[in-house]
């Protein structure tokens, strides 16, 4: 939701009636950084991969550049800024809520992890294996539901505020 709000804030050139398409892409891009959990949980790579390159300013910049130059009719810098910002919201929110670990915002310059430590975000998507090696995905389902509720509540509030400000600003011009 916060990624969608970032797109709504940047894409002031798009009418509110058609903005939902761009916001959907922004919301999806805001989730993409957590695909690094595939590296740690499914491929059994080191946990240090999580919240590393995909949670960095460099990653957000790369996403923004791809989005800006993806059009055939020439670059769309506003799309690049919107989608880069949407991607960056994930890293910023993870840095705010991570007590231990943090995020590698300045990767590849440094591996140092940054955190504000405001709230310990539960390890909702942790994958455990039983003695047969079978994956037990449903262990944190109750925690996942609680976290999703608060994410929707907070992200929804941010999105409503941004859309209301856009609508109000449109009436001023």
mmCIF file with all atom_site columns, C-alpha atoms in Angstrom:
data_model
loop_
_atom_site.group_PDB
_atom_site.id
_atom_site.type_symbol
_atom_site.label_atom_id
_atom_site.label_alt_id
_atom_site.label_comp_id
_atom_site.label_asym_id
_atom_site.label_entity_id
_atom_site.label_seq_id
_atom_site.pdbx_PDB_ins_code
_atom_site.Cartn_x
_atom_site.Cartn_y
_atom_site.Cartn_z
_atom_site.occupancy
_atom_site.B_iso_or_equiv
_atom_site.pdbx_formal_charge
_atom_site.auth_seq_id
_atom_site.auth_comp_id
_atom_site.auth_asym_id
_atom_site.auth_atom_id
_atom_site.pdbx_PDB_model_num
ATOM 1   C CA . UNK A 1 1   ? 0.000  0.000   0.000   1.00 0.00 ? 1   UNK A CA 1
ATOM 2   C CA . UNK A 1 2   ? 2.828  2.409   0.788   1.00 0.00 ? 2   UNK A CA 1
ATOM 3   C CA . UNK A 1 3   ? 4.377  1.626   -2.605  1.00 0.00 ? 3   UNK A CA 1
ATOM 4   C CA . UNK A 1 4   ? 1.055  2.512   -4.230  1.00 0.00 ? 4   UNK A CA 1
ATOM 5   C CA . UNK A 1 5   ? 0.985  5.745   -2.211  1.00 0.00 ? 5   UNK A CA 1
ATOM 6   C CA . UNK A 1 6   ? 4.484  6.609   -3.449  1.00 0.00 ? 6   UNK A CA 1
ATOM 7   C CA . UNK A 1 7   ? 3.330  6.179   -7.046  1.00 0.00 ? 7   UNK A CA 1
ATOM 8   C CA . UNK A 1 8   ? 0.226  8.289   -6.387  1.00 0.00 ? 8   UNK A CA 1
ATOM 9   C CA . UNK A 1 9   ? 2.401  11.034  -4.905  1.00 0.00 ? 9   UNK A CA 1
ATOM 10  C CA . UNK A 1 10  ? 4.882  11.100  -7.810  1.00 0.00 ? 10  UNK A CA 1
ATOM 11  C CA . UNK A 1 11  ? 2.586  10.443  -10.794 1.00 0.00 ? 11  UNK A CA 1
ATOM 12  C CA . UNK A 1 12  ? 0.706  13.733  -10.579 1.00 0.00 ? 12  UNK A CA 1
ATOM 13  C CA . UNK A 1 13  ? 0.519  13.710  -14.379 1.00 0.00 ? 13  UNK A CA 1
ATOM 14  C CA . UNK A 1 14  ? -1.956 10.790  -14.283 1.00 0.00 ? 14  UNK A CA 1
ATOM 15  C CA . UNK A 1 15  ? -5.644 11.424  -13.597 1.00 0.00 ? 15  UNK A CA 1
ATOM 16  C CA . UNK A 1 16  ? -7.065 9.901   -10.445 1.00 0.00 ? 16  UNK A CA 1
ATOM 17  C CA . UNK A 1 17  ? -9.538 7.874   -12.531 1.00 0.00 ? 17  UNK A CA 1
ATOM 18  C CA . UNK A 1 18  ? -6.745 5.866   -14.213 1.00 0.00 ? 18  UNK A CA 1
ATOM 19  C CA . UNK A 1 19  ? -4.154 6.040   -11.439 1.00 0.00 ? 19  UNK A CA 1
ATOM 20  C CA . UNK A 1 20  ? -5.099 2.629   -10.022 1.00 0.00 ? 20  UNK A CA 1
ATOM 21  C CA . UNK A 1 21  ? -3.149 0.810   -12.779 1.00 0.00 ? 21  UNK A CA 1
ATOM 22  C CA . UNK A 1 22  ? 0.055  2.600   -11.873 1.00 0.00 ? 22  UNK A CA 1
ATOM 23  C CA . UNK A 1 23  ? -0.593 2.154   -8.160  1.00 0.00 ? 23  UNK A CA 1
ATOM 24  C CA . UNK A 1 24  ? -1.036 -1.605  -8.633  1.00 0.00 ? 24  UNK A CA 1
ATOM 25  C CA . UNK A 1 25  ? 2.395  -1.805  -10.266 1.00 0.00 ? 25  UNK A CA 1
ATOM 26  C CA . UNK A 1 26  ? 3.842  0.293   -7.430  1.00 0.00 ? 26  UNK A CA 1
ATOM 27  C CA . UNK A 1 27  ? 2.302  -1.985  -4.802  1.00 0.00 ? 27  UNK A CA 1
ATOM 28  C CA . UNK A 1 28  ? 3.737  -5.050  -6.557  1.00 0.00 ? 28  UNK A CA 1
ATOM 29  C CA . UNK A 1 29  ? 7.190  -3.474  -6.867  1.00 0.00 ? 29  UNK A CA 1
ATOM 30  C CA . UNK A 1 30  ? 7.148  -2.648  -3.160  1.00 0.00 ? 30  UNK A CA 1
ATOM 31  C CA . UNK A 1 31  ? 6.898  -6.372  -2.386  1.00 0.00 ? 31  UNK A CA 1
ATOM 32  C CA . UNK A 1 32  ? 9.597  -7.511  -4.836  1.00 0.00 ? 32  UNK A CA 1
ATOM 33  C CA . UNK A 1 33  ? 12.540 -6.862  -2.458  1.00 0.00 ? 33  UNK A CA 1
ATOM 34  C CA . UNK A 1 34  ? 11.402 -9.730  -0.238  1.00 0.00 ? 34  UNK A CA 1
ATOM 35  C CA . UNK A 1 35  ? 11.926 -12.197 -3.068  1.00 0.00 ? 35  UNK A CA 1
ATOM 36  C CA . UNK A 1 36  ? 15.436 -12.419 -1.619  1.00 0.00 ? 36  UNK A CA 1
ATOM 37  C CA . UNK A 1 37  ? 13.874 -14.775 0.935   1.00 0.00 ? 37  UNK A CA 1
ATOM 38  C CA . UNK A 1 38  ? 13.767 -17.285 -1.907  1.00 0.00 ? 38  UNK A CA 1
ATOM 39  C CA . UNK A 1 39  ? 17.570 -17.257 -1.814  1.00 0.00 ? 39  UNK A CA 1
ATOM 40  C CA . UNK A 1 40  ? 17.729 -17.869 1.923   1.00 0.00 ? 40  UNK A CA 1
ATOM 41  C CA . UNK A 1 41  ? 14.803 -20.221 2.504   1.00 0.00 ? 41  UNK A CA 1
ATOM 42  C CA . UNK A 1 42  ? 14.422 -22.245 -0.670  1.00 0.00 ? 42  UNK A CA 1
ATOM 43  C CA . UNK A 1 43  ? 17.991 -22.331 -1.995  1.00 0.00 ? 43  UNK A CA 1
ATOM 44  C CA . UNK A 1 44  ? 19.364 -22.590 1.569   1.00 0.00 ? 44  UNK A CA 1
ATOM 45  C CA . UNK A 1 45  ? 21.816 -19.741 1.104   1.00 0.00 ? 45  UNK A CA 1
ATOM 46  C CA . UNK A 1 46  ? 23.099 -17.703 4.018   1.00 0.00 ? 46  UNK A CA 1
ATOM 47  C CA . UNK A 1 47  ? 20.538 -15.586 5.889   1.00 0.00 ? 47  UNK A CA 1
ATOM 48  C CA . UNK A 1 48  ? 22.811 -12.620 5.143   1.00 0.00 ? 48  UNK A CA 1
ATOM 49  C CA . UNK A 1 49  ? 21.207 -12.488 1.679   1.00 0.00 ? 49  UNK A CA 1
ATOM 50  C CA . UNK A 1 50  ? 17.917 -11.360 3.219   1.00 0.00 ? 50  UNK A CA 1
ATOM 51  C CA . UNK A 1 51  ? 17.553 -7.574  3.333   1.00 0.00 ? 51  UNK A CA 1
ATOM 52  C CA . UNK A 1 52  ? 20.797 -7.094  1.417   1.00 0.00 ? 52  UNK A CA 1
ATOM 53  C CA . UNK A 1 53  ? 21.004 -6.067  -2.265  1.00 0.00 ? 53  UNK A CA 1
ATOM 54  C CA . UNK A 1 54  ? 17.247 -6.006  -2.871  1.00 0.00 ? 54  UNK A CA 1
ATOM 55  C CA . UNK A 1 55  ? 16.752 -3.597  0.038   1.00 0.00 ? 55  UNK A CA 1
ATOM 56  C CA . UNK A 1 56  ? 19.307 -1.042  -1.151  1.00 0.00 ? 56  UNK A CA 1
ATOM 57  C CA . UNK A 1 57  ? 19.247 2.363   -2.778  1.00 0.00 ? 57  UNK A CA 1
ATOM 58  C CA . UNK A 1 58  ? 21.087 0.783   -5.724  1.00 0.00 ? 58  UNK A CA 1
ATOM 59  C CA . UNK A 1 59  ? 18.244 -1.714  -6.257  1.00 0.00 ? 59  UNK A CA 1
ATOM 60  C CA . UNK A 1 60  ? 15.609 1.036   -6.145  1.00 0.00 ? 60  UNK A CA 1
ATOM 61  C CA . UNK A 1 61  ? 17.679 3.088   -8.596  1.00 0.00 ? 61  UNK A CA 1
ATOM 62  C CA . UNK A 1 62  ? 18.004 0.092   -10.941 1.00 0.00 ? 62  UNK A CA 1
ATOM 63  C CA . UNK A 1 63  ? 14.241 -0.518  -10.842 1.00 0.00 ? 63  UNK A CA 1
ATOM 64  C CA . UNK A 1 64  ? 13.636 3.177   -11.498 1.00 0.00 ? 64  UNK A CA 1
ATOM 65  C CA . UNK A 1 65  ? 16.019 3.234   -14.462 1.00 0.00 ? 65  UNK A CA 1
ATOM 66  C CA . UNK A 1 66  ? 14.439 0.141   -16.005 1.00 0.00 ? 66  UNK A CA 1
ATOM 67  C CA . UNK A 1 67  ? 10.990 1.697   -15.575 1.00 0.00 ? 67  UNK A CA 1
ATOM 68  C CA . UNK A 1 68  ? 12.119 5.025   -17.017 1.00 0.00 ? 68  UNK A CA 1
ATOM 69  C CA . UNK A 1 69  ? 13.640 3.525   -20.146 1.00 0.00 ? 69  UNK A CA 1
ATOM 70  C CA . UNK A 1 70  ? 11.152 0.684   -20.735 1.00 0.00 ? 70  UNK A CA 1
ATOM 71  C CA . UNK A 1 71  ? 8.964  2.733   -23.079 1.00 0.00 ? 71  UNK A CA 1
ATOM 72  C CA . UNK A 1 72  ? 9.492  2.637   -26.824 1.00 0.00 ? 72  UNK A CA 1
ATOM 73  C CA . UNK A 1 73  ? 8.506  6.301   -27.263 1.00 0.00 ? 73  UNK A CA 1
ATOM 74  C CA . UNK A 1 74  ? 11.379 7.565   -25.170 1.00 0.00 ? 74  UNK A CA 1
ATOM 75  C CA . UNK A 1 75  ? 12.181 7.715   -21.487 1.00 0.00 ? 75  UNK A CA 1
ATOM 76  C CA . UNK A 1 76  ? 9.492  8.387   -18.909 1.00 0.00 ? 76  UNK A CA 1
ATOM 77  C CA . UNK A 1 77  ? 11.452 9.820   -15.998 1.00 0.00 ? 77  UNK A CA 1
ATOM 78  C CA . UNK A 1 78  ? 8.353  10.312  -13.880 1.00 0.00 ? 78  UNK A CA 1
ATOM 79  C CA . UNK A 1 79  ? 7.568  6.585   -14.144 1.00 0.00 ? 79  UNK A CA 1
ATOM 80  C CA . UNK A 1 80  ? 11.153 5.814   -13.170 1.00 0.00 ? 80  UNK A CA 1
ATOM 81  C CA . UNK A 1 81  ? 10.945 8.074   -10.130 1.00 0.00 ? 81  UNK A CA 1
ATOM 82  C CA . UNK A 1 82  ? 7.555  6.649   -9.117  1.00 0.00 ? 82  UNK A CA 1
ATOM 83  C CA . UNK A 1 83  ? 8.523  2.999   -9.399  1.00 0.00 ? 83  UNK A CA 1
ATOM 84  C CA . UNK A 1 84  ? 11.961 3.546   -7.866  1.00 0.00 ? 84  UNK A CA 1
ATOM 85  C CA . UNK A 1 85  ? 10.281 5.291   -4.920  1.00 0.00 ? 85  UNK A CA 1
ATOM 86  C CA . UNK A 1 86  ? 7.730  2.477   -4.613  1.00 0.00 ? 86  UNK A CA 1
ATOM 87  C CA . UNK A 1 87  ? 10.557 -0.068  -4.425  1.00 0.00 ? 87  UNK A CA 1
ATOM 88  C CA . UNK A 1 88  ? 12.460 2.038   -1.903  1.00 0.00 ? 88  UNK A CA 1
ATOM 89  C CA . UNK A 1 89  ? 9.469  2.225   0.457   1.00 0.00 ? 89  UNK A CA 1
ATOM 90  C CA . UNK A 1 90  ? 9.990  -1.438  1.291   1.00 0.00 ? 90  UNK A CA 1
ATOM 91  C CA . UNK A 1 91  ? 13.610 -0.923  2.332   1.00 0.00 ? 91  UNK A CA 1
ATOM 92  C CA . UNK A 1 92  ? 12.760 2.154   4.382   1.00 0.00 ? 92  UNK A CA 1
ATOM 93  C CA . UNK A 1 93  ? 9.901  0.438   6.205   1.00 0.00 ? 93  UNK A CA 1
ATOM 94  C CA . UNK A 1 94  ? 12.068 -2.622  6.895   1.00 0.00 ? 94  UNK A CA 1
ATOM 95  C CA . UNK A 1 95  ? 14.802 -0.346  8.271   1.00 0.00 ? 95  UNK A CA 1
ATOM 96  C CA . UNK A 1 96  ? 12.254 1.269   10.578  1.00 0.00 ? 96  UNK A CA 1
ATOM 97  C CA . UNK A 1 97  ? 10.811 -1.962  11.956  1.00 0.00 ? 97  UNK A CA 1
ATOM 98  C CA . UNK A 1 98  ? 13.895 -4.159  12.120  1.00 0.00 ? 98  UNK A CA 1
ATOM 99  C CA . UNK A 1 99  ? 15.385 -4.431  15.603  1.00 0.00 ? 99  UNK A CA 1
ATOM 100 C CA . UNK A 1 100 ? 18.074 -6.953  14.782  1.00 0.00 ? 100 UNK A CA 1
ATOM 101 C CA . UNK A 1 101 ? 19.803 -7.186  11.458  1.00 0.00 ? 101 UNK A CA 1
ATOM 102 C CA . UNK A 1 102 ? 18.611 -4.112  9.628   1.00 0.00 ? 102 UNK A CA 1
ATOM 103 C CA . UNK A 1 103 ? 18.870 -3.498  5.892   1.00 0.00 ? 103 UNK A CA 1
ATOM 104 C CA . UNK A 1 104 ? 21.882 -2.930  3.648   1.00 0.00 ? 104 UNK A CA 1
ATOM 105 C CA . UNK A 1 105 ? 20.705 0.429   2.273   1.00 0.00 ? 105 UNK A CA 1
ATOM 106 C CA . UNK A 1 106 ? 24.142 1.343   0.903   1.00 0.00 ? 106 UNK A CA 1
ATOM 107 C CA . UNK A 1 107 ? 24.929 -2.003  -0.763  1.00 0.00 ? 107 UNK A CA 1
ATOM 108 C CA . UNK A 1 108 ? 27.297 -2.505  -2.735  1.00 0.00 ? 108 UNK A CA 1
ATOM 109 C CA . UNK A 1 109 ? 29.333 0.324   -1.182  1.00 0.00 ? 109 UNK A CA 1
ATOM 110 C CA . UNK A 1 110 ? 29.105 -1.239  2.262   1.00 0.00 ? 110 UNK A CA 1
ATOM 111 C CA . UNK A 1 111 ? 27.476 -4.299  3.785   1.00 0.00 ? 111 UNK A CA 1
ATOM 112 C CA . UNK A 1 112 ? 26.645 -2.297  6.939   1.00 0.00 ? 112 UNK A CA 1
ATOM 113 C CA . UNK A 1 113 ? 23.012 -2.672  7.910   1.00 0.00 ? 113 UNK A CA 1
ATOM 114 C CA . UNK A 1 114 ? 20.856 0.223   9.045   1.00 0.00 ? 114 UNK A CA 1
ATOM 115 C CA . UNK A 1 115 ? 17.928 0.075   11.431  1.00 0.00 ? 115 UNK A CA 1
ATOM 116 C CA . UNK A 1 116 ? 15.862 2.441   13.518  1.00 0.00 ? 116 UNK A CA 1
ATOM 117 C CA . UNK A 1 117 ? 14.668 -0.460  15.641  1.00 0.00 ? 117 UNK A CA 1
ATOM 118 C CA . UNK A 1 118 ? 11.189 0.927   16.238  1.00 0.00 ? 118 UNK A CA 1
ATOM 119 C CA . UNK A 1 119 ? 9.401  -2.413  16.287  1.00 0.00 ? 119 UNK A CA 1
ATOM 120 C CA . UNK A 1 120 ? 10.457 -6.034  15.944  1.00 0.00 ? 120 UNK A CA 1
ATOM 121 C CA . UNK A 1 121 ? 8.758  -7.354  12.846  1.00 0.00 ? 121 UNK A CA 1
ATOM 122 C CA . UNK A 1 122 ? 7.920  -11.050 13.307  1.00 0.00 ? 122 UNK A CA 1
ATOM 123 C CA . UNK A 1 123 ? 9.611  -13.561 11.053  1.00 0.00 ? 123 UNK A CA 1
ATOM 124 C CA . UNK A 1 124 ? 6.321  -14.393 9.347   1.00 0.00 ? 124 UNK A CA 1
ATOM 125 C CA . UNK A 1 125 ? 7.650  -16.116 6.268   1.00 0.00 ? 125 UNK A CA 1
ATOM 126 C CA . UNK A 1 126 ? 10.228 -18.291 7.984   1.00 0.00 ? 126 UNK A CA 1
ATOM 127 C CA . UNK A 1 127 ? 10.209 -21.722 6.391   1.00 0.00 ? 127 UNK A CA 1
ATOM 128 C CA . UNK A 1 128 ? 10.883 -24.676 8.678   1.00 0.00 ? 128 UNK A CA 1
ATOM 129 C CA . UNK A 1 129 ? 11.542 -28.272 7.750   1.00 0.00 ? 129 UNK A CA 1
ATOM 130 C CA . UNK A 1 130 ? 10.400 -31.352 9.660   1.00 0.00 ? 130 UNK A CA 1
ATOM 131 C CA . UNK A 1 131 ? 12.546 -34.454 10.136  1.00 0.00 ? 131 UNK A CA 1
ATOM 132 C CA . UNK A 1 132 ? 11.553 -35.757 6.670   1.00 0.00 ? 132 UNK A CA 1
ATOM 133 C CA . UNK A 1 133 ? 12.648 -32.539 4.995   1.00 0.00 ? 133 UNK A CA 1
ATOM 134 C CA . UNK A 1 134 ? 9.063  -31.532 4.194   1.00 0.00 ? 134 UNK A CA 1
ATOM 135 C CA . UNK A 1 135 ? 8.401  -27.813 4.175   1.00 0.00 ? 135 UNK A CA 1
ATOM 136 C CA . UNK A 1 136 ? 6.113  -26.510 6.912   1.00 0.00 ? 136 UNK A CA 1
ATOM 137 C CA . UNK A 1 137 ? 4.781  -23.238 5.525   1.00 0.00 ? 137 UNK A CA 1
ATOM 138 C CA . UNK A 1 138 ? 1.750  -22.736 7.734   1.00 0.00 ? 138 UNK A CA 1
ATOM 139 C CA . UNK A 1 139 ? 3.492  -22.315 11.092  1.00 0.00 ? 139 UNK A CA 1
ATOM 140 C CA . UNK A 1 140 ? 3.264  -18.544 11.209  1.00 0.00 ? 140 UNK A CA 1
ATOM 141 C CA . UNK A 1 141 ? -0.190 -18.167 9.659   1.00 0.00 ? 141 UNK A CA 1
ATOM 142 C CA . UNK A 1 142 ? -1.738 -16.426 12.665  1.00 0.00 ? 142 UNK A CA 1
ATOM 143 C CA . UNK A 1 143 ? 1.182  -14.006 12.941  1.00 0.00 ? 143 UNK A CA 1
ATOM 144 C CA . UNK A 1 144 ? 1.020  -13.399 9.188   1.00 0.00 ? 144 UNK A CA 1
ATOM 145 C CA . UNK A 1 145 ? -2.648 -12.463 9.438   1.00 0.00 ? 145 UNK A CA 1
ATOM 146 C CA . UNK A 1 146 ? -1.951 -10.002 12.266  1.00 0.00 ? 146 UNK A CA 1
ATOM 147 C CA . UNK A 1 147 ? 0.972  -8.409  10.435  1.00 0.00 ? 147 UNK A CA 1
ATOM 148 C CA . UNK A 1 148 ? -1.036 -8.171  7.217   1.00 0.00 ? 148 UNK A CA 1
ATOM 149 C CA . UNK A 1 149 ? -3.849 -6.431  9.079   1.00 0.00 ? 149 UNK A CA 1
ATOM 150 C CA . UNK A 1 150 ? -1.504 -3.771  10.477  1.00 0.00 ? 150 UNK A CA 1
ATOM 151 C CA . UNK A 1 151 ? 0.231  -3.345  7.111   1.00 0.00 ? 151 UNK A CA 1
ATOM 152 C CA . UNK A 1 152 ? -3.124 -2.785  5.413   1.00 0.00 ? 152 UNK A CA 1
ATOM 153 C CA . UNK A 1 153 ? -4.225 -0.391  8.129   1.00 0.00 ? 153 UNK A CA 1
ATOM 154 C CA . UNK A 1 154 ? -1.023 1.698   8.049   1.00 0.00 ? 154 UNK A CA 1
ATOM 155 C CA . UNK A 1 155 ? -0.506 1.475   4.286   1.00 0.00 ? 155 UNK A CA 1
ATOM 156 C CA . UNK A 1 156 ? -4.171 2.183   3.633   1.00 0.00 ? 156 UNK A CA 1
ATOM 157 C CA . UNK A 1 157 ? -4.034 5.275   5.836   1.00 0.00 ? 157 UNK A CA 1
ATOM 158 C CA . UNK A 1 158 ? -0.962 6.570   3.992   1.00 0.00 ? 158 UNK A CA 1
ATOM 159 C CA . UNK A 1 159 ? -2.630 5.899   0.633   1.00 0.00 ? 159 UNK A CA 1
ATOM 160 C CA . UNK A 1 160 ? -5.858 7.656   1.642   1.00 0.00 ? 160 UNK A CA 1
ATOM 161 C CA . UNK A 1 161 ? -3.909 10.692  2.847   1.00 0.00 ? 161 UNK A CA 1
ATOM 162 C CA . UNK A 1 162 ? -1.915 10.916  -0.403  1.00 0.00 ? 162 UNK A CA 1
ATOM 163 C CA . UNK A 1 163 ? -5.029 10.559  -2.565  1.00 0.00 ? 163 UNK A CA 1
ATOM 164 C CA . UNK A 1 164 ? -6.913 13.142  -0.485  1.00 0.00 ? 164 UNK A CA 1
ATOM 165 C CA . UNK A 1 165 ? -4.010 15.584  -0.794  1.00 0.00 ? 165 UNK A CA 1
ATOM 166 C CA . UNK A 1 166 ? -3.918 15.028  -4.563  1.00 0.00 ? 166 UNK A CA 1
ATOM 167 C CA . UNK A 1 167 ? -7.625 15.665  -4.846  1.00 0.00 ? 167 UNK A CA 1
ATOM 168 C CA . UNK A 1 168 ? -7.420 18.786  -2.666  1.00 0.00 ? 168 UNK A CA 1
ATOM 169 C CA . UNK A 1 169 ? -4.393 20.104  -4.573  1.00 0.00 ? 169 UNK A CA 1
ATOM 170 C CA . UNK A 1 170 ? -6.269 19.546  -7.852  1.00 0.00 ? 170 UNK A CA 1
ATOM 171 C CA . UNK A 1 171 ? -9.052 21.825  -6.660  1.00 0.00 ? 171 UNK A CA 1
ATOM 172 C CA . UNK A 1 172 ? -6.573 24.587  -5.852  1.00 0.00 ? 172 UNK A CA 1
ATOM 173 C CA . UNK A 1 173 ? -5.298 24.821  -9.420  1.00 0.00 ? 173 UNK A CA 1
#
